[in-house]
Amino acid sequence: MIWLPATLLAALFQAWRTAVQQRVRAELSVNAAGLVRYLYGLPVGLFLLGLYLVWRNPEIPAIPLPFLAFCAAAGFAQVIGTNLLLMAFGYRNYVAGTAFAKTEAIQGALIAFVLLGETLSWLTTCGIAVSVAGVMIVAAGGQRLRLSDMIQPAALCGLGAGLGFTMTSIFVKSASLELATSDKLLAALLALVVVQAWQTFMQGSYVALREKEQLPRVIATWRTSGQVGLLAALGSACWFTGFATAPVALVRAVGQIEVILTLGFSRFYLNEGRKPGEVLGLLLVGVGVALALIGGL
């Protein structure tokens, strides 16, 4: 049952990190704001792995090439998802961008079924549907959601971010299955460090080649950027633990609780205004998460 507390903590860290990253976005480009997540997060990931190795002294499994390939794919998918989420913030506010991205729950259920053969109980499936409906109400801000709203830039970026994060979870799950170890937490931490290293290289190379004027700003904002890296690493460690120990769709479904936490950070950290319909949306998200959890136990 380690996946449940890991998922709840992941949602908390991710909502917190995204709120801090939204502030960094005002000072950095999309790619530079994404880079700080990995550049400052990698030392934290290495520290967590080292701490676990000292604590448990596990036998480190051989690292096969498919593991590295899946980690690289996961890293790339998360980079794309993060960039699209930051772009969504540029079109609308933090809550709306996050809300559209949280359609990853239903995307994850469908893709995990096709690619991994994961199946869910009917109660968990209903829970996902209810929580996604709640997310859409939050995204609509009290207005009737029309088809045209789903093809405006913020929605497309948010939906694309959700797909990126969904594929990240699929690739991380696949990577953990490639390691010859029964220690799922070790597999999650190894995947975390390798993914972060790939991400730092990939996005760092892009920024150095195409936006090198952003590099001094990445260093200059180290206080806030360091917070982003810390929270991102802690959140990813928890997400990866969830993916390694439970069905991807179930982890993503319970992770919808992030929407409720997002509204809290939006109000009290970013001072964004409250919109109609949020209470109903939050209630639906809460009910959906509860149904998904009950169905998955």
PDB file of C-alpha atoms in Angstrom:
ATOM      1  CA  MET A   1       0.000   0.000   0.000  1.00  0.00           C
ATOM      2  CA  ILE A   2       3.002   2.302  -0.241  1.00  0.00           C
ATOM      3  CA  TRP A   3       1.535   3.639  -3.501  1.00  0.00           C
ATOM      4  CA  LEU A   4      -1.297   5.469  -1.697  1.00  0.00           C
ATOM      5  CA  PRO A   5       0.713   7.742   0.635  1.00  0.00           C
ATOM      6  CA  ALA A   6       3.271   8.153  -2.159  1.00  0.00           C
ATOM      7  CA  THR A   7       0.543   9.336  -4.552  1.00  0.00           C
ATOM      8  CA  LEU A   8      -0.986  11.757  -2.031  1.00  0.00           C
ATOM      9  CA  LEU A   9       2.439  13.242  -1.281  1.00  0.00           C
ATOM     10  CA  ALA A  10       3.194  13.418  -5.014  1.00  0.00           C
ATOM     11  CA  ALA A  11       0.025  15.450  -5.582  1.00  0.00           C
ATOM     12  CA  LEU A  12       0.970  17.825  -2.764  1.00  0.00           C
ATOM     13  CA  PHE A  13       4.542  18.314  -3.973  1.00  0.00           C
ATOM     14  CA  GLN A  14       3.433  18.745  -7.597  1.00  0.00           C
ATOM     15  CA  ALA A  15       0.781  21.358  -6.802  1.00  0.00           C
ATOM     16  CA  TRP A  16       3.286  23.221  -4.633  1.00  0.00           C
ATOM     17  CA  ARG A  17       6.050  22.969  -7.238  1.00  0.00           C
ATOM     18  CA  THR A  18       3.800  24.161 -10.053  1.00  0.00           C
ATOM     19  CA  ALA A  19       2.771  27.205  -8.016  1.00  0.00           C
ATOM     20  CA  VAL A  20       6.408  28.127  -7.330  1.00  0.00           C
ATOM     21  CA  GLN A  21       7.326  27.435 -10.959  1.00  0.00           C
ATOM     22  CA  GLN A  22       4.565  29.782 -12.065  1.00  0.00           C
ATOM     23  CA  ARG A  23       6.397  32.578 -10.257  1.00  0.00           C
ATOM     24  CA  VAL A  24       9.701  31.629 -11.891  1.00  0.00           C
ATOM     25  CA  ARG A  25       7.924  31.688 -15.263  1.00  0.00           C
ATOM     26  CA  ALA A  26       7.589  35.464 -14.925  1.00  0.00           C
ATOM     27  CA  GLU A  27      11.397  35.766 -14.992  1.00  0.00           C
ATOM     28  CA  LEU A  28      12.398  32.957 -17.356  1.00  0.00           C
ATOM     29  CA  SER A  29      11.408  31.593 -20.750  1.00  0.00           C
ATOM     30  CA  VAL A  30       9.300  28.445 -20.994  1.00  0.00           C
ATOM     31  CA  ASN A  31      12.351  26.253 -21.599  1.00  0.00           C
ATOM     32  CA  ALA A  32      14.455  27.873 -18.889  1.00  0.00           C
ATOM     33  CA  ALA A  33      11.598  27.591 -16.391  1.00  0.00           C
ATOM     34  CA  GLY A  34      11.374  23.918 -17.282  1.00  0.00           C
ATOM     35  CA  LEU A  35      15.141  23.454 -16.993  1.00  0.00           C
ATOM     36  CA  VAL A  36      15.283  24.578 -13.359  1.00  0.00           C
ATOM     37  CA  ARG A  37      13.014  21.665 -12.463  1.00  0.00           C
ATOM     38  CA  TYR A  38      15.619  19.158 -13.623  1.00  0.00           C
ATOM     39  CA  LEU A  39      18.880  21.046 -13.061  1.00  0.00           C
ATOM     40  CA  TYR A  40      18.126  21.775  -9.417  1.00  0.00           C
ATOM     41  CA  GLY A  41      16.218  18.542  -8.927  1.00  0.00           C
ATOM     42  CA  LEU A  42      18.997  16.148  -9.989  1.00  0.00           C
ATOM     43  CA  PRO A  43      21.139  16.689  -6.842  1.00  0.00           C
ATOM     44  CA  VAL A  44      18.039  16.011  -4.734  1.00  0.00           C
ATOM     45  CA  GLY A  45      17.340  12.810  -6.653  1.00  0.00           C
ATOM     46  CA  LEU A  46      20.939  11.662  -6.171  1.00  0.00           C
ATOM     47  CA  PHE A  47      20.690  12.446  -2.456  1.00  0.00           C
ATOM     48  CA  LEU A  48      17.459  10.434  -2.108  1.00  0.00           C
ATOM     49  CA  LEU A  49      18.994   7.453  -3.922  1.00  0.00           C
ATOM     50  CA  GLY A  50      22.166   7.647  -1.823  1.00  0.00           C
ATOM     51  CA  LEU A  51      20.142   7.877   1.375  1.00  0.00           C
ATOM     52  CA  TYR A  52      18.137   4.793   0.429  1.00  0.00           C
ATOM     53  CA  LEU A  53      21.265   2.830  -0.467  1.00  0.00           C
ATOM     54  CA  VAL A  54      22.848   3.658   2.898  1.00  0.00           C
ATOM     55  CA  TRP A  55      19.633   2.850   4.773  1.00  0.00           C
ATOM     56  CA  ARG A  56      18.685  -0.442   3.121  1.00  0.00           C
ATOM     57  CA  ASN A  57      21.985  -1.491   1.497  1.00  0.00           C
ATOM     58  CA  PRO A  58      20.122  -3.263  -1.330  1.00  0.00           C
ATOM     59  CA  GLU A  59      21.721  -5.174  -4.162  1.00  0.00           C
ATOM     60  CA  ILE A  60      21.847  -2.844  -7.154  1.00  0.00           C
ATOM     61  CA  PRO A  61      20.527  -4.624 -10.275  1.00  0.00           C
ATOM     62  CA  ALA A  62      22.197  -4.531 -13.666  1.00  0.00           C
ATOM     63  CA  ILE A  63      21.071  -1.572 -15.775  1.00  0.00           C
ATOM     64  CA  PRO A  64      19.870  -2.904 -19.155  1.00  0.00           C
ATOM     65  CA  LEU A  65      19.630  -0.779 -22.287  1.00  0.00           C
ATOM     66  CA  PRO A  66      15.799  -0.970 -22.453  1.00  0.00           C
ATOM     67  CA  PHE A  67      15.690   0.601 -18.977  1.00  0.00           C
ATOM     68  CA  LEU A  68      17.816   3.524 -20.181  1.00  0.00           C
ATOM     69  CA  ALA A  69      15.694   3.871 -23.324  1.00  0.00           C
ATOM     70  CA  PHE A  70      12.421   3.950 -21.382  1.00  0.00           C
ATOM     71  CA  CYS A  71      13.914   6.486 -18.951  1.00  0.00           C
ATOM     72  CA  ALA A  72      14.997   8.695 -21.854  1.00  0.00           C
ATOM     73  CA  ALA A  73      11.498   8.489 -23.340  1.00  0.00           C
ATOM     74  CA  ALA A  74       9.954   9.290 -19.945  1.00  0.00           C
ATOM     75  CA  GLY A  75      12.260  12.262 -19.536  1.00  0.00           C
ATOM     76  CA  PHE A  76      11.412  13.635 -22.967  1.00  0.00           C
ATOM     77  CA  ALA A  77       7.665  13.172 -22.414  1.00  0.00           C
ATOM     78  CA  GLN A  78       7.851  14.995 -19.076  1.00  0.00           C
ATOM     79  CA  VAL A  79       9.832  17.865 -20.622  1.00  0.00           C
ATOM     80  CA  ILE A  80       7.161  18.290 -23.302  1.00  0.00           C
ATOM     81  CA  GLY A  81       4.365  18.014 -20.726  1.00  0.00           C
ATOM     82  CA  THR A  82       5.987  20.595 -18.441  1.00  0.00           C
ATOM     83  CA  ASN A  83       6.574  23.044 -21.295  1.00  0.00           C
ATOM     84  CA  LEU A  84       2.985  22.725 -22.505  1.00  0.00           C
ATOM     85  CA  LEU A  85       1.698  23.270 -18.970  1.00  0.00           C
ATOM     86  CA  LEU A  86       3.775  26.436 -18.618  1.00  0.00           C
ATOM     87  CA  MET A  87       2.464  27.614 -21.999  1.00  0.00           C
ATOM     88  CA  ALA A  88      -1.105  26.988 -20.802  1.00  0.00           C
ATOM     89  CA  PHE A  89      -0.424  29.297 -17.862  1.00  0.00           C
ATOM     90  CA  GLY A  90       0.454  32.018 -20.358  1.00  0.00           C
ATOM     91  CA  TYR A  91      -3.010  31.812 -21.931  1.00  0.00           C
ATOM     92  CA  ARG A  92      -5.052  31.401 -18.767  1.00  0.00           C
ATOM     93  CA  ASN A  93      -4.428  31.150 -15.029  1.00  0.00           C
ATOM     94  CA  TYR A  94      -2.664  28.481 -12.990  1.00  0.00           C
ATOM     95  CA  VAL A  95      -5.868  26.633 -12.046  1.00  0.00           C
ATOM     96  CA  ALA A  96      -7.209  26.383 -15.611  1.00  0.00           C
ATOM     97  CA  GLY A  97      -3.880  25.143 -16.975  1.00  0.00           C
ATOM     98  CA  THR A  98      -3.576  22.495 -14.286  1.00  0.00           C
ATOM     99  CA  ALA A  99      -7.234  21.465 -14.638  1.00  0.00           C
ATOM    100  CA  PHE A 100      -6.971  20.678 -18.349  1.00  0.00           C
ATOM    101  CA  ALA A 101      -3.708  18.809 -17.722  1.00  0.00           C
ATOM    102  CA  LYS A 102      -5.442  16.610 -15.133  1.00  0.00           C
ATOM    103  CA  THR A 103      -7.400  14.882 -17.889  1.00  0.00           C
ATOM    104  CA  GLU A 104      -4.310  12.648 -17.702  1.00  0.00           C
ATOM    105  CA  ALA A 105      -6.386  10.366 -15.445  1.00  0.00           C
ATOM    106  CA  ILE A 106      -8.716   9.261 -18.232  1.00  0.00           C
ATOM    107  CA  GLN A 107      -5.921   9.396 -20.801  1.00  0.00           C
ATOM    108  CA  GLY A 108      -3.826   7.209 -18.520  1.00  0.00           C
ATOM    109  CA  ALA A 109      -6.628   4.665 -18.081  1.00  0.00           C
ATOM    110  CA  LEU A 110      -7.056   4.254 -21.840  1.00  0.00           C
ATOM    111  CA  ILE A 111      -3.357   4.199 -22.757  1.00  0.00           C
ATOM    112  CA  ALA A 112      -2.364   1.914 -19.857  1.00  0.00           C
ATOM    113  CA  PHE A 113      -5.056  -0.527 -20.950  1.00  0.00           C
ATOM    114  CA  VAL A 114      -3.788  -0.542 -24.544  1.00  0.00           C
ATOM    115  CA  LEU A 115      -0.031  -0.570 -23.857  1.00  0.00           C
ATOM    116  CA  LEU A 116       0.271  -2.303 -20.476  1.00  0.00           C
ATOM    117  CA  GLY A 117      -2.910  -4.360 -20.347  1.00  0.00           C
ATOM    118  CA  GLU A 118      -3.946  -2.758 -17.044  1.00  0.00           C
ATOM    119  CA  THR A 119      -7.610  -3.087 -16.142  1.00  0.00           C
ATOM    120  CA  LEU A 120      -9.640  -1.212 -13.532  1.00  0.00           C
ATOM    121  CA  SER A 121     -12.763  -2.042 -11.542  1.00  0.00           C
ATOM    122  CA  TRP A 122     -16.018  -0.451 -12.672  1.00  0.00           C
ATOM    123  CA  LEU A 123     -16.058   1.648  -9.484  1.00  0.00           C
ATOM    124  CA  THR A 124     -12.586   3.056 -10.169  1.00  0.00           C
ATOM    125  CA  THR A 125     -13.600   3.779 -13.770  1.00  0.00           C
ATOM    126  CA  CYS A 126     -16.700   5.649 -12.552  1.00  0.00           C
ATOM    127  CA  GLY A 127     -14.519   7.538 -10.092  1.00  0.00           C
ATOM    128  CA  ILE A 128     -12.208   8.673 -12.882  1.00  0.00           C
ATOM    129  CA  ALA A 129     -15.175   9.876 -14.945  1.00  0.00           C
ATOM    130  CA  VAL A 130     -16.660  11.812 -11.991  1.00  0.00           C
ATOM    131  CA  SER A 131     -13.344  13.435 -11.075  1.00  0.00           C
ATOM    132  CA  VAL A 132     -12.650  14.445 -14.693  1.00  0.00           C
ATOM    133  CA  ALA A 133     -16.130  16.024 -14.838  1.00  0.00           C
ATOM    134  CA  GLY A 134     -15.215  17.977 -11.713  1.00  0.00           C
ATOM    135  CA  VAL A 135     -11.947  19.089 -13.281  1.00  0.00           C
ATOM    136  CA  MET A 136     -13.788  20.344 -16.352  1.00  0.00           C
ATOM    137  CA  ILE A 137     -16.197  22.355 -14.190  1.00  0.00           C
ATOM    138  CA  VAL A 138     -13.229  23.948 -12.444  1.00  0.00           C
ATOM    139  CA  ALA A 139     -11.616  24.685 -15.816  1.00  0.00           C
ATOM    140  CA  ALA A 140     -14.829  26.296 -17.119  1.00  0.00           C
ATOM    141  CA  GLY A 141     -14.882  28.774 -14.221  1.00  0.00           C
ATOM    142  CA  GLY A 142     -18.621  28.462 -13.707  1.00  0.00           C
ATOM    143  CA  GLN A 143     -19.486  28.827 -17.384  1.00  0.00           C
ATOM    144  CA  ARG A 144     -20.958  26.171 -19.628  1.00  0.00           C
ATOM    145  CA  LEU A 145     -18.116  24.277 -21.258  1.00  0.00           C
ATOM    146  CA  ARG A 146     -18.542  24.229 -25.023  1.00  0.00           C
ATOM    147  CA  LEU A 147     -16.711  22.252 -27.682  1.00  0.00           C
ATOM    148  CA  SER A 148     -14.987  25.446 -28.815  1.00  0.00           C
ATOM    149  CA  ASP A 149     -13.497  25.800 -25.324  1.00  0.00           C
ATOM    150  CA  MET A 150     -11.707  22.494 -25.806  1.00  0.00           C
ATOM    151  CA  ILE A 151      -9.825  23.707 -28.873  1.00  0.00           C
ATOM    152  CA  GLN A 152      -8.663  27.083 -27.573  1.00  0.00           C
ATOM    153  CA  PRO A 153      -4.886  27.372 -26.922  1.00  0.00           C
ATOM    154  CA  ALA A 154      -4.983  26.964 -23.124  1.00  0.00           C
ATOM    155  CA  ALA A 155      -7.078  23.803 -23.404  1.00  0.00           C
ATOM    156  CA  LEU A 156      -4.928  22.291 -26.149  1.00  0.00           C
ATOM    157  CA  CYS A 157      -1.747  23.011 -24.204  1.00  0.00           C
ATOM    158  CA  GLY A 158      -3.286  21.596 -21.028  1.00  0.00           C
ATOM    159  CA  LEU A 159      -4.564  18.467 -22.782  1.00  0.00           C
ATOM    160  CA  GLY A 160      -1.174  18.034 -24.439  1.00  0.00           C
ATOM    161  CA  ALA A 161       0.503  18.386 -21.051  1.00  0.00           C
ATOM    162  CA  GLY A 162      -1.786  15.683 -19.697  1.00  0.00           C
ATOM    163  CA  LEU A 163      -0.765  13.379 -22.553  1.00  0.00           C
ATOM    164  CA  GLY A 164       2.901  14.126 -21.893  1.00  0.00           C
ATOM    165  CA  PHE A 165       2.540  13.283 -18.204  1.00  0.00           C
ATOM    166  CA  THR A 166       0.539  10.163 -19.057  1.00  0.00           C
ATOM    167  CA  MET A 167       3.274   8.891 -21.360  1.00  0.00           C
ATOM    168  CA  THR A 168       5.831   9.700 -18.653  1.00  0.00           C
ATOM    169  CA  SER A 169       4.019   7.378 -16.263  1.00  0.00           C
ATOM    170  CA  ILE A 170       3.756   4.639 -18.914  1.00  0.00           C
ATOM    171  CA  PHE A 171       7.471   4.816 -19.709  1.00  0.00           C
ATOM    172  CA  VAL A 172       8.478   4.918 -16.028  1.00  0.00           C
ATOM    173  CA  LYS A 173       6.334   1.850 -15.354  1.00  0.00           C
ATOM    174  CA  SER A 174       7.933   0.082 -18.318  1.00  0.00           C
ATOM    175  CA  ALA A 175      11.422   1.082 -17.134  1.00  0.00           C
ATOM    176  CA  SER A 176      10.831  -0.292 -13.630  1.00  0.00           C
ATOM    177  CA  LEU A 177       9.717  -3.620 -15.114  1.00  0.00           C
ATOM    178  CA  GLU A 178      13.047  -3.918 -16.938  1.00  0.00           C
ATOM    179  CA  LEU A 179      15.048  -4.043 -13.689  1.00  0.00           C
ATOM    180  CA  ALA A 180      15.679  -7.481 -12.210  1.00  0.00           C
ATOM    181  CA  THR A 181      14.753  -6.531  -8.651  1.00  0.00           C
ATOM    182  CA  SER A 182      11.779  -6.988  -6.346  1.00  0.00           C
ATOM    183  CA  ASP A 183      12.634  -3.723  -4.567  1.00  0.00           C
ATOM    184  CA  LYS A 184      10.168  -1.385  -6.259  1.00  0.00           C
ATOM    185  CA  LEU A 185      11.315   1.657  -4.288  1.00  0.00           C
ATOM    186  CA  LEU A 186      14.895   1.115  -5.446  1.00  0.00           C
ATOM    187  CA  ALA A 187      13.632   0.768  -9.023  1.00  0.00           C
ATOM    188  CA  ALA A 188      11.693   4.033  -8.671  1.00  0.00           C
ATOM    189  CA  LEU A 189      14.697   5.947  -7.314  1.00  0.00           C
ATOM    190  CA  LEU A 190      17.032   4.576  -9.987  1.00  0.00           C
ATOM    191  CA  ALA A 191      14.527   5.603 -12.649  1.00  0.00           C
ATOM    192  CA  LEU A 192      14.218   9.041 -11.048  1.00  0.00           C
ATOM    193  CA  VAL A 193      17.956   9.747 -11.198  1.00  0.00           C
ATOM    194  CA  VAL A 194      18.363   8.478 -14.765  1.00  0.00           C
ATOM    195  CA  VAL A 195      15.305  10.405 -15.974  1.00  0.00           C
ATOM    196  CA  GLN A 196      16.506  13.625 -14.304  1.00  0.00           C
ATOM    197  CA  ALA A 197      19.967  13.220 -15.821  1.00  0.00           C
ATOM    198  CA  TRP A 198      18.471  12.785 -19.302  1.00  0.00           C
ATOM    199  CA  GLN A 199      16.190  15.776 -18.786  1.00  0.00           C
ATOM    200  CA  THR A 200      19.002  18.028 -17.576  1.00  0.00           C
ATOM    201  CA  PHE A 201      21.049  17.056 -20.630  1.00  0.00           C
ATOM    202  CA  MET A 202      18.187  17.423 -23.123  1.00  0.00           C
ATOM    203  CA  GLN A 203      16.668  20.692 -21.978  1.00  0.00           C
ATOM    204  CA  GLY A 204      19.989  22.095 -20.789  1.00  0.00           C
ATOM    205  CA  SER A 205      21.480  21.526 -24.247  1.00  0.00           C
ATOM    206  CA  TYR A 206      18.527  23.241 -25.904  1.00  0.00           C
ATOM    207  CA  VAL A 207      18.710  26.287 -23.647  1.00  0.00           C
ATOM    208  CA  ALA A 208      22.509  26.500 -24.043  1.00  0.00           C
ATOM    209  CA  LEU A 209      22.226  26.360 -27.850  1.00  0.00           C
ATOM    210  CA  ARG A 210      19.051  28.355 -28.512  1.00  0.00           C
ATOM    211  CA  GLU A 211      18.473  30.548 -25.451  1.00  0.00           C
ATOM    212  CA  LYS A 212      21.912  30.969 -23.902  1.00  0.00           C
ATOM    213  CA  GLU A 213      20.941  34.403 -22.563  1.00  0.00           C
ATOM    214  CA  GLN A 214      18.617  32.543 -20.183  1.00  0.00           C
ATOM    215  CA  LEU A 215      21.434  30.632 -18.453  1.00  0.00           C
ATOM    216  CA  PRO A 216      22.564  33.556 -16.235  1.00  0.00           C
ATOM    217  CA  ARG A 217      18.915  34.024 -15.201  1.00  0.00           C
ATOM    218  CA  VAL A 218      18.620  30.341 -14.299  1.00  0.00           C
ATOM    219  CA  ILE A 219      21.572  30.825 -11.937  1.00  0.00           C
ATOM    220  CA  ALA A 220      20.389  34.214 -10.674  1.00  0.00           C
ATOM    221  CA  THR A 221      17.006  32.819  -9.623  1.00  0.00           C
ATOM    222  CA  TRP A 222      18.605  29.977  -7.645  1.00  0.00           C
ATOM    223  CA  ARG A 223      16.613  30.622  -4.485  1.00  0.00           C
ATOM    224  CA  THR A 224      13.231  30.143  -6.134  1.00  0.00           C
ATOM    225  CA  SER A 225      14.529  27.722  -8.751  1.00  0.00           C
ATOM    226  CA  GLY A 226      16.087  25.598  -6.019  1.00  0.00           C
ATOM    227  CA  GLN A 227      12.654  25.289  -4.419  1.00  0.00           C
ATOM    228  CA  VAL A 228      11.237  24.164  -7.767  1.00  0.00           C
ATOM    229  CA  GLY A 229      13.957  21.534  -8.111  1.00  0.00           C
ATOM    230  CA  LEU A 230      13.490  20.257  -4.562  1.00  0.00           C
ATOM    231  CA  LEU A 231       9.711  19.962  -4.859  1.00  0.00           C
ATOM    232  CA  ALA A 232       9.943  18.465  -8.359  1.00  0.00           C
ATOM    233  CA  ALA A 233      12.401  15.791  -7.223  1.00  0.00           C
ATOM    234  CA  LEU A 234      10.318  14.893  -4.162  1.00  0.00           C
ATOM    235  CA  GLY A 235       7.150  14.805  -6.261  1.00  0.00           C
ATOM    236  CA  SER A 236       8.716  12.688  -9.003  1.00  0.00           C
ATOM    237  CA  ALA A 237      10.161  10.268  -6.434  1.00  0.00           C
ATOM    238  CA  CYS A 238       6.653   9.780  -5.037  1.00  0.00           C
ATOM    239  CA  TRP A 239       5.008   9.515  -8.470  1.00  0.00           C
ATOM    240  CA  PHE A 240       7.606   6.994  -9.659  1.00  0.00           C
ATOM    241  CA  THR A 241       7.080   4.946  -6.491  1.00  0.00           C
ATOM    242  CA  GLY A 242       3.349   4.909  -7.186  1.00  0.00           C
ATOM    243  CA  PHE A 243       3.818   3.881 -10.821  1.00  0.00           C
ATOM    244  CA  ALA A 244       6.225   1.094  -9.853  1.00  0.00           C
ATOM    245  CA  THR A 245       3.918  -0.410  -7.215  1.00  0.00           C
ATOM    246  CA  ALA A 246       0.364   0.085  -8.540  1.00  0.00           C
ATOM    247  CA  PRO A 247      -1.571   0.384 -11.833  1.00  0.00           C
ATOM    248  CA  VAL A 248      -0.750   3.645 -13.601  1.00  0.00           C
ATOM    249  CA  ALA A 249      -4.408   4.603 -14.078  1.00  0.00           C
ATOM    250  CA  LEU A 250      -5.206   4.086 -10.385  1.00  0.00           C
ATOM    251  CA  VAL A 251      -2.281   6.270  -9.310  1.00  0.00           C
ATOM    252  CA  ARG A 252      -3.322   8.980 -11.756  1.00  0.00           C
ATOM    253  CA  ALA A 253      -6.948   8.745 -10.606  1.00  0.00           C
ATOM    254  CA  VAL A 254      -6.103   9.247  -6.931  1.00  0.00           C
ATOM    255  CA  GLY A 255      -3.628  11.928  -7.975  1.00  0.00           C
ATOM    256  CA  GLN A 256      -6.592  14.030  -9.097  1.00  0.00           C
ATOM    257  CA  ILE A 257      -6.609  15.293  -5.513  1.00  0.00           C
ATOM    258  CA  GLU A 258      -3.956  17.670  -6.839  1.00  0.00           C
ATOM    259  CA  VAL A 259      -6.732  19.837  -8.291  1.00  0.00           C
ATOM    260  CA  ILE A 260      -8.029  20.574  -4.791  1.00  0.00           C
ATOM    261  CA  LEU A 261      -4.506  21.369  -3.582  1.00  0.00           C
ATOM    262  CA  THR A 262      -3.952  23.505  -6.682  1.00  0.00           C
ATOM    263  CA  LEU A 263      -6.886  25.738  -5.785  1.00  0.00           C
ATOM    264  CA  GLY A 264      -5.455  26.187  -2.306  1.00  0.00           C
ATOM    265  CA  PHE A 265      -2.085  27.319  -3.648  1.00  0.00           C
ATOM    266  CA  SER A 266      -3.835  29.479  -6.238  1.00  0.00           C
ATOM    267  CA  ARG A 267      -5.769  31.369  -3.571  1.00  0.00           C
ATOM    268  CA  PHE A 268      -3.215  31.681  -0.799  1.00  0.00           C
ATOM    269  CA  TYR A 269       0.135  31.608  -2.623  1.00  0.00           C
ATOM    270  CA  LEU A 270      -0.543  33.224  -6.009  1.00  0.00           C
ATOM    271  CA  ASN A 271      -3.509  35.346  -4.856  1.00  0.00           C
ATOM    272  CA  GLU A 272      -5.621  34.400  -7.883  1.00  0.00           C
ATOM    273  CA  GLY A 273      -9.329  35.137  -7.678  1.00  0.00           C
ATOM    274  CA  ARG A 274     -12.042  32.604  -6.993  1.00  0.00           C
ATOM    275  CA  LYS A 275     -14.380  31.633  -9.824  1.00  0.00           C
ATOM    276  CA  PRO A 276     -17.973  30.325  -9.829  1.00  0.00           C
ATOM    277  CA  GLY A 277     -18.477  26.600 -10.008  1.00  0.00           C
ATOM    278  CA  GLU A 278     -15.268  25.711  -8.203  1.00  0.00           C
ATOM    279  CA  VAL A 279     -17.030  24.358  -5.117  1.00  0.00           C
ATOM    280  CA  LEU A 280     -19.147  21.963  -7.214  1.00  0.00           C
ATOM    281  CA  GLY A 281     -16.099  20.976  -9.223  1.00  0.00           C
ATOM    282  CA  LEU A 282     -14.073  20.291  -6.093  1.00  0.00           C
ATOM    283  CA  LEU A 283     -16.868  18.186  -4.623  1.00  0.00           C
ATOM    284  CA  LEU A 284     -16.987  16.072  -7.773  1.00  0.00           C
ATOM    285  CA  VAL A 285     -13.205  15.682  -7.770  1.00  0.00           C
ATOM    286  CA  GLY A 286     -13.308  14.592  -4.122  1.00  0.00           C
ATOM    287  CA  VAL A 287     -16.117  12.089  -4.749  1.00  0.00           C
ATOM    288  CA  GLY A 288     -14.370  10.763  -7.845  1.00  0.00           C
ATOM    289  CA  VAL A 289     -11.087  10.245  -6.018  1.00  0.00           C
ATOM    290  CA  ALA A 290     -12.911   8.465  -3.176  1.00  0.00           C
ATOM    291  CA  LEU A 291     -14.694   6.128  -5.637  1.00  0.00           C
ATOM    292  CA  ALA A 292     -11.470   5.397  -7.483  1.00  0.00           C
ATOM    293  CA  LEU A 293      -9.691   4.632  -4.226  1.00  0.00           C
ATOM    294  CA  ILE A 294     -12.445   2.355  -2.924  1.00  0.00           C
ATOM    295  CA  GLY A 295     -12.570   0.530  -6.237  1.00  0.00           C
ATOM    296  CA  GLY A 296      -8.804   0.041  -6.235  1.00  0.00           C
ATOM    297  CA  LEU A 297      -8.455  -1.325  -2.699  1.00  0.00           C
TER     298      LEU A 297
END
